[in-house]
Each structure stands twice: as structure tokens, then as C-alpha cells.
Amino acid sequence: MTQSEIGLIGLGTMGAMLALNIAEKGFAIAVWNRTTEVTQRFVANAGDLAPRITATQSLAELVRSLKAPRAIILMVPAGQPVDDQIAALTPLLDEGDMIIDAGNANFRDTNRRAQDAAKGGPQFLGIGVSGGEEGARHGPSIMGGGRAQDWARIEPVLQAIAAKYEGTPCATLMGEAGAGHFVKTVHNGIEYADMQMIAEVYGVMRDGMSMPAAAISGLFDGWNKGPLQSYLIEISAAVTAVVDQKTNRPIVDVILDRAGQKGTGRWTAIEAQHLSAPIPVIEAAVMARNTSARLEERLKGEARFGAAPQTLPEGALMPQDLEAAMIAGKILCYAQGFALISAASDEFGWALPLPEIAKVWREGCIIRSAMLNDMAQALAEEPGRNLIFAPFFADHLEKSHKALRKLVAQAALCGLPLPALASGLAWFDMMRTGRSTANMIQAQRDFFGAHGFERIDGGADHHGPWALQGG
Ligand code: NDP
């Protein structure tokens, strides 16, 4: 039997497309899927690429059909299925063979699996893959984690299948162990926030300005030619333009407003809390998905308190205000996301390459956008600096934050909820307040818990005279 260069387990949405992408780039690939009929159907539909694909019916056959040292990609749901596959493969593998988890793993699981590899198990890489079905088929963005020598073995395949930004493959080793999956998790957190901010502005146009979906689509389309140019704005223009064949209404108007999630946004928020890294825009986006899921409660709220959204006064907001506000929101959100990555890099000793992360996100992934190229440049100038202080983005914010304030204020007066955009604005205002209100927090903490405080005229661990006053 001719042996394949690489193996892949899990022919679902992503795995099937990745396997075709790998075969198309000239690599012979062997595949295995838990349900054998799926494998058979996959190969039957592989067309011209079928000769480069070996369908296998068992893990032992998959392993036998691979050249040593072997490299096997897992594309199965995160968590237990990954551990189960590693456990099933391990006895079949030889020294030097490698397992690559390409699903959306929690980076803490990837750290654990990398530790098991270091103790003598199969070599292990954790790679985050973004781009959805289309990206997997024609060029995803790939964020790697693991040992440099393991990455080097698989790098030619990953760089061949990855998206290219002006010829540069969007596939980079981010650092050791779970570093790649951590970066992918934050990518997804930013994705939640980007989507939420778009949905919020859509809501202002729909409910506050009574704009039909087709007009909203036209605006998104226009924004996609300016600083907001991005895949998510592009698809938002596309989905608002589509008409439902059954009802002849815009399809967005017949889609139930209950958002799903698989947990990567939540992981981002949890890790940010562990790291004390402020990412309010992403946290608000996760909260918004959770609240959207509570449809029955929301309906009860509307019945009890009356519907929140009201029409905005005529001329209160212009389309250019919305675009400028979105620009400000996007900068604030990404500044928070990169600051979280920077905090994780310090905490876990990863030396994460921030400019390279921005570069890897320029093509292939769901958050790809024109602005990421500017972010890559700003981060290359001074990687440790918060993006809001990079001159290019500081100038943008100076111009656009007033529109964000106008939007948030007008929306609040009219009951239009903008959790992500409003929390971005609140964070921005906190970041430009030299004298905050935390002195009050410190006084309260000292009053009830004798926690002590610093004085503005110097010295730490002072206490107030509360006890004397009966506190
Ligand atoms: P699908 O649900 O489409 O496919 C899952 C695949 O895993 C199927 O081949 C299924 O086999 C197999 N599988 C499920 N459970 C087990 C198990 N316990 N043991 C062995 N095989 C199993 O998932 P996706 O392709 O969408 O996702 C795969 C991974 O990629 C996930 O980690 C996901 O988070 C990640 N991802 C998904 C993206 C997307 O846009 N869909 C984007 C980026 C990452 P069977 O046919 O037998 O059911």
C-alpha cells in the first residue's frame, strides 16, 4: 500500500474541508471517521482529489497507512472526544509519531496533553484553526502551539493549506503547549464582540431608525469599502440582503433572536478574569448571547415593563455617526483583546508574538479585516503598548469616540441596548480618567475590613479614623 504523508480523524464540517484542502495542495492523506458511512460518502464525493485520499475503516488501518514518523490531525469536538482519540491512538503509535489537535480546545487541556507528551506519550501539537467551513476548504488562519521541532515537521503542510495575505501564509507557531489554542480562544472572543457590535448597530437602525433590512444591507456594504472593511461586515451586508422564500420577508426578520455558542467566548472571559485583564467589550458580548438565550424571560420582561426600544428622534443619529462609532468600538475591543494576550504571555511565560498574531488574523479567519494590518504595524512598533496609545489608533479614537458617545447616549435614552459598545465607551472613559473613584472603594474596604490604603501624599497601609467614629 502507498503510504500517506498525513492522517486526519473526524470528517465533520471542518475535518472534511481540511482534508480536501490538504489533498488539493498535493499531499497524500489518509482519513478515518467514527461513522464509516461518512468516510465512504466523503471519498465518493472527493472528485479529482479522491486518488490522493485513502479511506480507512479502523484506527489501526489509518496508522498503517501513514509514513513514519506519523502525523495525525484530530478534528473532533473539544474535550473528552480528543482525550478518547489520543487514548485510542497511543498504543498504535511509535516513538516520534505526532498527534495534532486542530479543534477548538481549551488551552488548559492542551497544556495537560503537551505535558503527557513530554512524559513519553506521542508528540503533541495544539493548533487553532479559524475560517469556518469555507476557510478550512480554501485557506484558514492557523495558530500553532507546541515544540518548535514538532511544528517544523508539519509546517510545510500547514503553510500550504493556510490562507495567504499578500503571499504570506497565515500559519504561525505562537508558542509552547496551549499558546496556539489560547490565541484561538481570544480570536473567538473578539469574534463574539465584533459580531455583537454589528448586531447592536443593526438594532439601532432596525428599531431606532425604522430602516428596512435592505437599506441596512446597503449601509454595511458601504462600510465594507472603508476602515471597517472586514469579513463580518461583508457577511452582515450579505445576510441583510437575503429574502426568505417562504414569507418573502428579509430572512433576518424571520430568524429567531436566540444566539447559540460553543463556549470559546466564555473561556475568553474566564481567562481574562483569571488574569485581571479588562475585556469588557468581549464580556458584554458573551453576556448578550446568554441573555438572548433567555427568550421566555425577555418576553415576560416586555409584558411587565413595556417594550424597551423606542424610535430615535428624527436626525438624532446619522449613518456616518454609526460608522464612526463602530470604528471606535472596534479599536477598543481589539485593544482589550491584544492586552489580554499580552497579559497571558507574561503570566504563562509564552513570549507571544503580538504583531505576528495580528498578521495571522489578516486573512482566512472570521475576524479578518483591513484594520488588522494597521494593528500588526502598530504592535510591531511597540508590542507592549496598549493599541489605544499607538498614534494611528489614538488619532482614529480622537476622531471617532464622540460618535460612539452620541450613539450610546441616544440609544440609552431610547431603550436600545448596546452592551458591547457602551462598555467599550465606559472603559475608554476610565482609561482617560487620571483621578478615578477607586479612592471610595479603598475607603470602604478599609472601613469594613481594615484593608488599608495608600495616600495621595505618600505612604501605603494607612487606615482611616473609622474605629474612633464607631465603625
Ligand atoms: P462536526 O460536528 O461537524 O463534526 C464532528 C466530527 O467529529 C465528526 O466527524 C464526528 O464523527 C466526530 N466525532 C464526534 N464525536 C466524536 C467522538 N466522541 N469520537 C470520535 N469522533 C467524534 O464538528 P466541526 O467539524 O464543526 O468541529 C470540529 C472541531 O473544529 C471542533 O473542536 C470545533 O469547535 C472546531 N471548529 C469548528 C469550526 C466551525 O466553523 N464549524 C471552526 C473552527 C473550529 P461522526 O461522523 O461519527 O459523528
Coordinates of C-alpha atoms and ligand atoms in Angstrom, one line a residue:
M1 CA 0.0 0.0 0.0
T2 CA 1.3 3.5 -0.8
Q3 CA 1.6 5.4 2.4
S4 CA 0.1 8.8 3.0
E5 CA 2.0 11.8 4.4
I6 CA -0.6 12.8 6.9
G7 CA -3.7 11.4 8.6
L8 CA -6.9 13.0 9.7
I9 CA -9.6 11.9 12.1
G10 CA -13.1 13.4 12.1
L11 CA -14.7 14.1 8.8
G12 CA -17.3 16.6 10.1
T13 CA -17.8 20.2 8.7
M14 CA -14.2 21.2 9.4
G15 CA -12.3 18.0 9.1
A16 CA -13.8 17.1 5.6
M17 CA -12.9 20.5 4.2
L18 CA -9.4 20.5 5.7
A19 CA -8.8 17.0 4.2
L20 CA -9.8 18.2 0.8
N21 CA -7.6 21.3 1.2
I22 CA -4.6 19.1 2.2
A23 CA -5.2 16.8 -0.8
E24 CA -5.6 19.7 -3.2
K25 CA -2.2 21.1 -2.1
G26 CA -0.6 17.8 -3.3
F27 CA -0.3 15.9 0.0
A28 CA -1.5 12.3 0.2
I29 CA -3.8 12.0 3.1
A30 CA -5.4 9.1 5.0
V31 CA -8.7 9.7 6.8
W32 CA -10.8 7.9 9.4
N33 CA -14.2 8.8 10.8
R34 CA -16.1 7.3 13.7
T35 CA -19.1 6.6 11.5
T36 CA -17.7 4.7 8.5
E37 CA -20.5 5.7 6.1
V38 CA -19.4 9.3 6.5
T39 CA -15.9 8.3 5.3
Q40 CA -17.3 6.4 2.3
R41 CA -19.5 9.3 1.4
F42 CA -16.6 11.7 1.8
V43 CA -14.3 9.8 -0.6
A44 CA -17.1 9.2 -3.1
N45 CA -17.7 13.0 -3.3
A46 CA -14.0 13.9 -3.4
G47 CA -13.9 14.1 -7.2
D48 CA -10.5 14.7 -8.7
L49 CA -8.9 14.7 -5.2
A50 CA -10.0 11.1 -4.4
P51 CA -6.8 9.5 -5.7
R52 CA -4.8 11.4 -3.0
I53 CA -7.2 10.3 -0.2
T54 CA -7.0 6.9 1.5
A55 CA -10.2 6.0 3.3
T56 CA -9.6 3.8 6.3
Q57 CA -12.1 1.7 8.3
S58 CA -10.2 1.5 11.6
L59 CA -7.6 3.4 13.6
A60 CA -5.1 0.6 13.1
E61 CA -5.6 0.8 9.3
L62 CA -5.2 4.6 9.5
V63 CA -1.9 4.2 11.4
R64 CA -0.7 1.5 9.0
S65 CA -1.4 3.7 6.0
L66 CA 0.8 6.6 7.2
K67 CA 4.5 7.2 6.6
A68 CA 6.6 7.2 9.7
P69 CA 7.1 9.3 11.7
R70 CA 3.4 9.8 11.6
A71 CA 1.4 13.0 11.9
I72 CA -2.4 12.7 12.6
I73 CA -4.7 15.6 12.8
L74 CA -7.8 15.4 15.1
M75 CA -10.8 17.4 14.0
V76 CA -13.4 16.2 16.6
P77 CA -15.3 18.1 19.3
A78 CA -13.2 19.6 22.0
G79 CA -12.9 17.9 25.4
Q80 CA -13.5 14.2 26.1
P81 CA -13.6 13.1 22.4
V82 CA -10.0 14.4 22.0
D83 CA -8.8 12.6 25.1
D84 CA -10.6 9.4 23.9
Q85 CA -8.9 9.6 20.4
I86 CA -5.5 10.2 22.0
A87 CA -6.0 7.2 24.3
A88 CA -7.1 5.0 21.4
L89 CA -4.3 6.1 19.1
T90 CA -1.4 6.0 21.6
P91 CA -0.9 2.2 21.8
L92 CA -0.9 2.1 18.0
L93 CA 1.8 4.7 17.5
D94 CA 5.6 4.5 17.5
E95 CA 8.2 6.9 19.1
G96 CA 8.3 10.1 17.2
D97 CA 4.7 9.9 15.9
M98 CA 2.6 13.1 16.5
I99 CA -1.0 13.9 17.2
I100 CA -2.2 17.4 16.2
D101 CA -5.4 18.6 17.8
A102 CA -6.9 21.1 15.4
G103 CA -10.3 21.6 17.2
N104 CA -11.2 24.5 19.5
A105 CA -9.6 23.0 22.6
N106 CA -9.4 24.8 25.9
F107 CA -5.7 25.8 26.2
R108 CA -5.6 24.3 29.7
D109 CA -6.4 20.8 28.2
T110 CA -3.8 21.4 25.5
N111 CA -1.2 22.2 28.3
R112 CA -2.1 19.0 30.0
R113 CA -1.8 16.9 26.8
A114 CA 1.5 18.6 26.0
Q115 CA 2.7 17.6 29.4
D116 CA 1.6 14.0 28.8
A117 CA 3.6 14.0 25.5
A118 CA 6.7 15.3 27.4
K119 CA 6.3 12.3 29.8
G120 CA 6.7 9.9 26.9
G121 CA 3.4 9.9 25.0
P122 CA 3.1 10.7 21.3
Q123 CA 4.3 14.2 20.3
F124 CA 1.5 16.7 20.6
L125 CA 0.6 20.0 18.9
G126 CA -2.4 22.1 19.6
I127 CA -3.4 24.3 16.7
G128 CA -6.3 26.7 16.5
V129 CA -7.9 26.8 13.1
S130 CA -10.2 29.6 12.1
G131 CA -12.2 30.4 9.0
G132 CA -15.3 28.1 9.2
E133 CA -16.1 25.6 6.5
E134 CA -15.0 27.9 3.6
G135 CA -11.7 28.8 5.3
A136 CA -11.0 25.1 6.1
R137 CA -11.5 24.3 2.4
H138 CA -9.7 27.2 0.8
G139 CA -7.4 28.6 3.4
P140 CA -7.8 29.0 7.1
S141 CA -5.8 31.0 9.6
I142 CA -3.8 28.7 11.8
M143 CA -2.4 29.4 15.3
G144 CA 0.0 26.8 16.5
G145 CA 1.1 25.7 19.9
G146 CA 3.8 23.2 20.8
R147 CA 7.5 22.5 20.4
A148 CA 9.3 24.2 17.5
Q149 CA 10.7 20.9 16.2
D150 CA 7.2 19.3 16.1
W151 CA 5.8 22.4 14.4
A152 CA 8.6 22.4 11.8
R153 CA 7.6 18.8 10.8
I154 CA 4.1 19.8 9.9
E155 CA 4.7 23.4 8.9
P156 CA 5.0 22.7 5.1
V157 CA 1.5 21.2 5.1
L158 CA 0.0 23.9 7.3
Q159 CA 1.6 26.8 5.3
A160 CA 0.4 25.2 2.1
I161 CA -3.2 24.9 3.2
A162 CA -3.4 28.3 5.1
A163 CA -4.8 31.5 3.8
K164 CA -2.2 33.8 2.3
Y165 CA -2.0 37.6 3.0
E166 CA -0.1 39.1 0.0
G167 CA 1.6 35.8 -0.4
T168 CA 2.5 35.3 3.3
P169 CA 0.8 32.1 4.8
C170 CA -1.4 32.8 7.8
A171 CA 0.0 29.9 9.9
T172 CA 2.3 30.7 12.8
L173 CA 3.7 28.9 15.8
M174 CA 2.6 31.1 18.7
G175 CA 4.5 29.4 21.5
E176 CA 4.6 26.3 23.6
A177 CA 1.8 23.9 24.5
G178 CA -1.5 25.7 24.8
A179 CA -0.3 29.0 23.3
G180 CA -2.0 28.4 19.9
H181 CA -5.3 27.4 21.4
F182 CA -5.2 30.4 23.8
V183 CA -4.7 32.8 20.9
K184 CA -7.5 31.0 19.0
T185 CA -9.8 31.4 22.1
V186 CA -9.1 35.1 22.2
H187 CA -9.7 35.3 18.5
N188 CA -13.1 33.8 19.1
G189 CA -13.8 36.2 22.0
I190 CA -13.0 39.1 19.7
E191 CA -15.3 37.4 17.1
Y192 CA -18.1 37.4 19.6
A193 CA -17.5 41.1 20.3
D194 CA -17.3 42.1 16.6
M195 CA -20.5 40.3 15.9
Q196 CA -22.3 41.8 18.9
M197 CA -21.3 45.3 18.0
I198 CA -22.5 44.8 14.4
A199 CA -25.8 43.4 15.8
E200 CA -26.2 46.4 18.2
V201 CA -25.8 48.9 15.4
Y202 CA -28.2 46.8 13.3
G203 CA -30.7 47.0 16.2
V204 CA -30.3 50.8 16.3
M205 CA -31.0 51.0 12.6
R206 CA -33.9 48.5 12.7
D207 CA -35.7 49.6 15.9
G208 CA -34.4 53.2 16.4
M209 CA -34.4 54.4 12.8
S210 CA -37.1 52.0 11.3
M211 CA -34.7 51.1 8.5
P212 CA -35.6 48.0 6.4
A213 CA -33.1 45.2 6.1
A214 CA -32.3 46.1 2.5
A215 CA -31.3 49.7 3.5
I216 CA -29.2 48.3 6.4
S217 CA -27.5 46.0 3.9
G218 CA -26.6 48.9 1.7
L219 CA -25.0 50.8 4.6
F220 CA -23.0 47.7 5.7
D221 CA -21.9 47.3 2.1
G222 CA -20.7 50.9 2.0
W223 CA -18.8 50.5 5.3
N224 CA -17.1 47.5 3.9
K225 CA -15.3 49.8 1.5
G226 CA -13.8 52.0 4.3
P227 CA -11.9 51.5 7.6
L228 CA -14.4 48.8 8.7
Q229 CA -13.7 46.6 5.8
S230 CA -13.9 43.1 7.2
Y231 CA -15.4 39.6 6.6
L232 CA -18.0 40.1 9.3
I233 CA -19.3 43.4 7.9
E234 CA -19.3 41.8 4.4
I235 CA -21.4 38.9 5.6
S236 CA -23.7 41.2 7.6
A237 CA -24.4 43.1 4.3
A238 CA -25.0 39.8 2.6
V239 CA -27.4 38.3 5.2
T240 CA -29.5 41.5 5.4
A241 CA -29.9 41.5 1.6
V242 CA -31.4 37.9 1.5
V243 CA -35.2 37.4 1.2
D244 CA -36.9 34.4 2.8
Q245 CA -38.6 32.4 0.0
K246 CA -41.4 31.1 2.3
T247 CA -42.6 34.5 3.5
N248 CA -41.0 36.9 1.1
R249 CA -39.7 38.9 4.1
P250 CA -36.0 39.7 4.7
I251 CA -34.6 36.5 6.1
V252 CA -33.1 38.2 9.2
D253 CA -36.7 39.2 10.1
V254 CA -37.8 35.5 10.4
I255 CA -34.7 34.2 12.3
L256 CA -35.4 33.7 16.0
D257 CA -33.3 36.0 18.2
R258 CA -31.7 33.4 20.3
A259 CA -28.0 33.1 19.8
G260 CA -26.0 29.9 20.2
Q261 CA -22.5 29.4 21.4
K262 CA -20.0 26.7 21.9
G263 CA -18.1 28.3 24.8
T264 CA -15.0 29.9 23.4
G265 CA -16.3 33.4 24.2
R266 CA -17.0 32.2 27.8
W267 CA -13.4 30.8 28.0
T268 CA -12.0 34.1 26.9
A269 CA -14.0 35.9 29.6
I270 CA -13.0 33.4 32.3
E271 CA -9.3 33.6 31.4
A272 CA -9.5 37.4 31.4
Q273 CA -10.8 37.3 34.9
H274 CA -8.0 34.9 36.0
L275 CA -5.5 37.4 34.5
S276 CA -7.3 40.5 35.8
A277 CA -7.3 41.8 32.2
P278 CA -10.1 44.2 31.4
I279 CA -12.0 43.0 28.3
P280 CA -15.5 44.5 28.9
V281 CA -16.5 44.5 25.2
I282 CA -16.0 40.8 24.9
E283 CA -17.6 40.1 28.3
A284 CA -20.6 42.1 27.3
A285 CA -20.8 40.1 24.0
V286 CA -20.8 36.8 26.0
M287 CA -23.5 38.3 28.4
A288 CA -25.6 39.4 25.4
R289 CA -25.6 35.8 23.9
N290 CA -26.6 34.4 27.3
T291 CA -29.4 37.0 27.7
S292 CA -30.5 36.3 24.2
A293 CA -31.0 32.7 25.1
R294 CA -33.5 33.7 27.8
L295 CA -36.2 34.4 25.3
E296 CA -39.1 33.5 27.6
E297 CA -37.8 35.7 30.4
R298 CA -37.3 38.6 27.9
L299 CA -40.9 38.2 26.7
K300 CA -42.1 38.3 30.3
G301 CA -40.0 41.5 30.8
E302 CA -41.5 43.1 27.8
A303 CA -45.0 42.3 29.1
R304 CA -44.3 43.6 32.6
F305 CA -42.3 46.8 31.8
G306 CA -43.3 47.6 28.3
A307 CA -41.0 47.2 25.2
A308 CA -37.7 49.0 25.7
P309 CA -36.8 50.1 22.1
Q310 CA -38.3 53.4 21.0
T311 CA -37.8 55.3 17.8
L312 CA -34.9 57.8 17.9
P313 CA -35.8 61.5 17.4
E314 CA -35.6 62.5 13.7
G315 CA -32.0 63.2 12.8
A316 CA -30.6 62.2 16.2
L317 CA -28.1 59.9 14.5
M318 CA -26.7 60.0 11.0
P319 CA -25.3 56.9 9.2
Q320 CA -21.8 58.4 9.5
D321 CA -22.2 58.6 13.3
L322 CA -22.9 54.8 13.3
E323 CA -19.9 54.1 11.2
A324 CA -17.6 56.3 13.3
A325 CA -19.0 54.7 16.5
M326 CA -18.3 51.2 15.1
I327 CA -14.7 52.2 14.3
A328 CA -14.2 53.4 17.9
G329 CA -15.8 50.3 19.3
K330 CA -13.7 48.0 17.1
I331 CA -10.4 49.7 18.2
L332 CA -11.4 49.5 21.9
C333 CA -12.4 45.8 21.5
Y334 CA -9.2 44.8 19.8
A335 CA -7.1 46.9 22.2
Q336 CA -8.6 44.8 25.0
G337 CA -8.1 41.5 23.2
F338 CA -4.4 42.2 22.5
A339 CA -3.9 43.4 26.1
L340 CA -5.4 40.1 27.3
I341 CA -3.0 38.2 25.1
S342 CA -0.1 40.3 26.4
A343 CA -1.1 39.5 30.0
A344 CA -1.3 35.8 29.2
S345 CA 2.0 35.9 27.6
D346 CA 3.6 37.4 30.7
E347 CA 1.7 35.1 33.1
F348 CA 2.5 31.8 31.2
G349 CA 6.0 32.8 30.0
W350 CA 5.0 32.3 26.4
A351 CA 6.5 35.4 24.7
L352 CA 3.5 35.5 22.4
P353 CA 4.4 37.4 19.2
L354 CA 1.7 40.1 19.2
P355 CA 2.4 41.6 15.7
E356 CA 2.5 38.0 14.2
I357 CA -0.9 37.3 15.8
A358 CA -2.4 40.4 14.1
K359 CA -0.7 39.2 10.9
V360 CA -2.1 35.7 11.1
W361 CA -5.6 37.2 11.5
R362 CA -5.4 39.3 8.4
E363 CA -6.6 36.5 6.1
G364 CA -8.6 33.3 6.4
C365 CA -10.1 33.8 9.8
I366 CA -13.6 35.1 10.8
I367 CA -12.3 38.4 12.2
R368 CA -10.1 39.2 9.2
S369 CA -10.2 42.9 8.4
A370 CA -8.3 45.8 6.9
M371 CA -7.7 47.2 10.3
L372 CA -5.6 44.1 11.4
N373 CA -2.9 45.1 9.0
D374 CA -2.6 48.5 10.8
M375 CA -2.7 46.7 14.1
A376 CA 0.1 44.5 13.0
Q377 CA 2.2 47.6 12.2
A378 CA 1.3 49.3 15.4
L379 CA 2.1 46.3 17.5
A380 CA 5.4 45.8 15.7
E381 CA 6.4 49.4 16.6
E382 CA 5.9 48.7 20.3
P383 CA 4.4 45.3 21.2
G384 CA 3.8 46.0 24.9
R385 CA 1.9 49.2 24.3
N386 CA -1.9 49.2 24.5
L387 CA -3.2 49.7 21.0
I388 CA -5.3 52.8 22.0
F389 CA -1.9 54.6 22.6
A390 CA -0.5 53.7 19.2
P391 CA -0.5 57.0 17.2
F392 CA -2.6 55.6 14.3
F393 CA -5.3 54.3 16.6
A394 CA -5.2 57.2 19.1
D395 CA -5.8 59.5 16.2
H396 CA -8.7 57.3 15.0
L397 CA -10.2 57.3 18.5
E398 CA -9.9 61.0 18.9
K399 CA -12.0 61.4 15.8
S400 CA -14.5 58.6 16.5
H401 CA -15.1 58.5 20.2
K402 CA -17.6 61.4 20.1
A403 CA -19.8 59.5 17.7
L404 CA -19.6 56.4 20.0
R405 CA -20.7 58.6 22.9
K406 CA -23.5 60.1 20.9
L407 CA -24.7 56.7 19.8
V408 CA -24.6 55.2 23.3
A409 CA -26.3 58.2 24.8
Q410 CA -29.1 58.4 22.2
A411 CA -29.6 54.7 22.3
A412 CA -29.8 54.7 26.1
L413 CA -32.5 57.4 26.1
C414 CA -34.5 55.3 23.6
G415 CA -34.1 52.0 25.4
L416 CA -31.9 50.4 22.7
P417 CA -29.5 48.1 24.4
L418 CA -25.8 48.4 23.3
P419 CA -24.0 46.4 25.9
A420 CA -20.7 45.9 24.0
L421 CA -20.5 49.4 22.6
A422 CA -21.5 51.0 25.9
S423 CA -19.0 49.0 27.9
G424 CA -16.3 49.9 25.3
L425 CA -17.0 53.6 25.9
A426 CA -17.1 53.2 29.7
W427 CA -13.6 51.5 29.5
F428 CA -12.3 54.3 27.2
D429 CA -13.5 56.9 29.7
M430 CA -11.9 55.0 32.6
M431 CA -8.7 54.9 30.6
R432 CA -8.6 58.6 30.3
T433 CA -9.6 59.5 33.9
G434 CA -6.4 60.2 35.9
R435 CA -8.4 60.5 39.2
S436 CA -10.9 57.7 39.3
T437 CA -13.4 56.8 42.0
A438 CA -11.4 53.8 43.4
N439 CA -10.4 56.0 46.4
M440 CA -14.0 55.5 47.5
I441 CA -13.6 51.7 47.1
Q442 CA -10.4 51.8 49.2
A443 CA -12.1 53.8 51.9
Q444 CA -15.0 51.3 52.0
R445 CA -12.6 48.4 52.1
D446 CA -10.6 49.9 54.9
F447 CA -13.8 50.8 56.9
F448 CA -15.2 47.2 56.9
G449 CA -12.1 45.1 56.6
A450 CA -9.1 47.2 57.7
H451 CA -7.5 46.6 54.3
G452 CA -5.5 49.8 54.4
F453 CA -5.0 52.4 51.7
E454 CA -2.3 54.4 50.0
R455 CA -2.5 58.2 50.5
I456 CA -2.0 60.7 47.6
D457 CA 0.6 62.5 49.7
G458 CA 2.6 59.3 50.1
G459 CA 2.9 56.0 52.0
A460 CA 1.0 52.8 52.0
D461 CA -1.0 50.9 54.6
H462 CA -2.8 53.9 56.1
H463 CA -6.0 53.4 57.9
G464 CA -8.9 55.9 58.3
P465 CA -10.1 57.0 61.8
W466 CA -13.3 54.9 61.3
A467 CA -12.9 53.0 64.6
L468 CA -12.9 56.2 66.5
Q469 CA -16.2 57.1 65.0
G470 CA -17.7 53.7 65.9
G471 CA -17.0 51.9 62.6
Ligands
NDP1 P1 -18.9 18.4 13.4 O1 -19.9 18.2 14.4 O2 -19.2 18.9 12.0 O3 -18.0 17.1 13.2 C1 -17.5 16.4 14.3 C2 -16.7 15.3 13.8 O4 -16.1 14.7 15.0 C3 -17.5 14.2 13.1 O5 -16.6 13.6 12.1 C4 -17.8 13.2 14.2 O6 -17.9 11.9 13.7 C5 -16.6 13.3 15.0 N1 -16.8 12.9 16.4 C6 -17.8 13.5 17.2 N2 -17.7 12.9 18.5 C7 -16.7 12.0 18.4 C8 -16.1 11.2 19.3 N3 -16.5 11.1 20.6 N4 -15.1 10.4 18.9 C9 -14.6 10.4 17.7 N5 -15.1 11.2 16.7 C10 -16.1 12.0 17.1 O7 -17.8 19.4 14.0 P2 -16.9 20.6 13.3 O8 -16.2 20.0 12.2 O9 -17.7 21.8 13.2 O10 -15.9 20.9 14.5 C11 -14.7 20.0 14.8 C12 -13.8 20.9 15.7 O11 -13.4 22.0 15.0 C13 -14.4 21.3 17.0 O12 -13.5 21.4 18.0 C14 -14.9 22.7 16.6 O13 -15.0 23.6 17.8 C15 -13.7 23.2 15.8 N6 -14.0 24.3 14.9 C16 -15.2 24.4 14.2 C17 -15.4 25.4 13.3 C18 -16.7 25.6 12.6 O14 -16.9 26.6 12.0 N7 -17.6 24.5 12.5 C19 -14.4 26.5 13.1 C20 -13.2 26.3 13.8 C21 -13.0 25.2 14.7 P3 -19.3 11.2 13.3 O15 -19.5 11.4 11.8 O16 -19.1 9.8 13.7 O17 -20.4 11.9 14.1

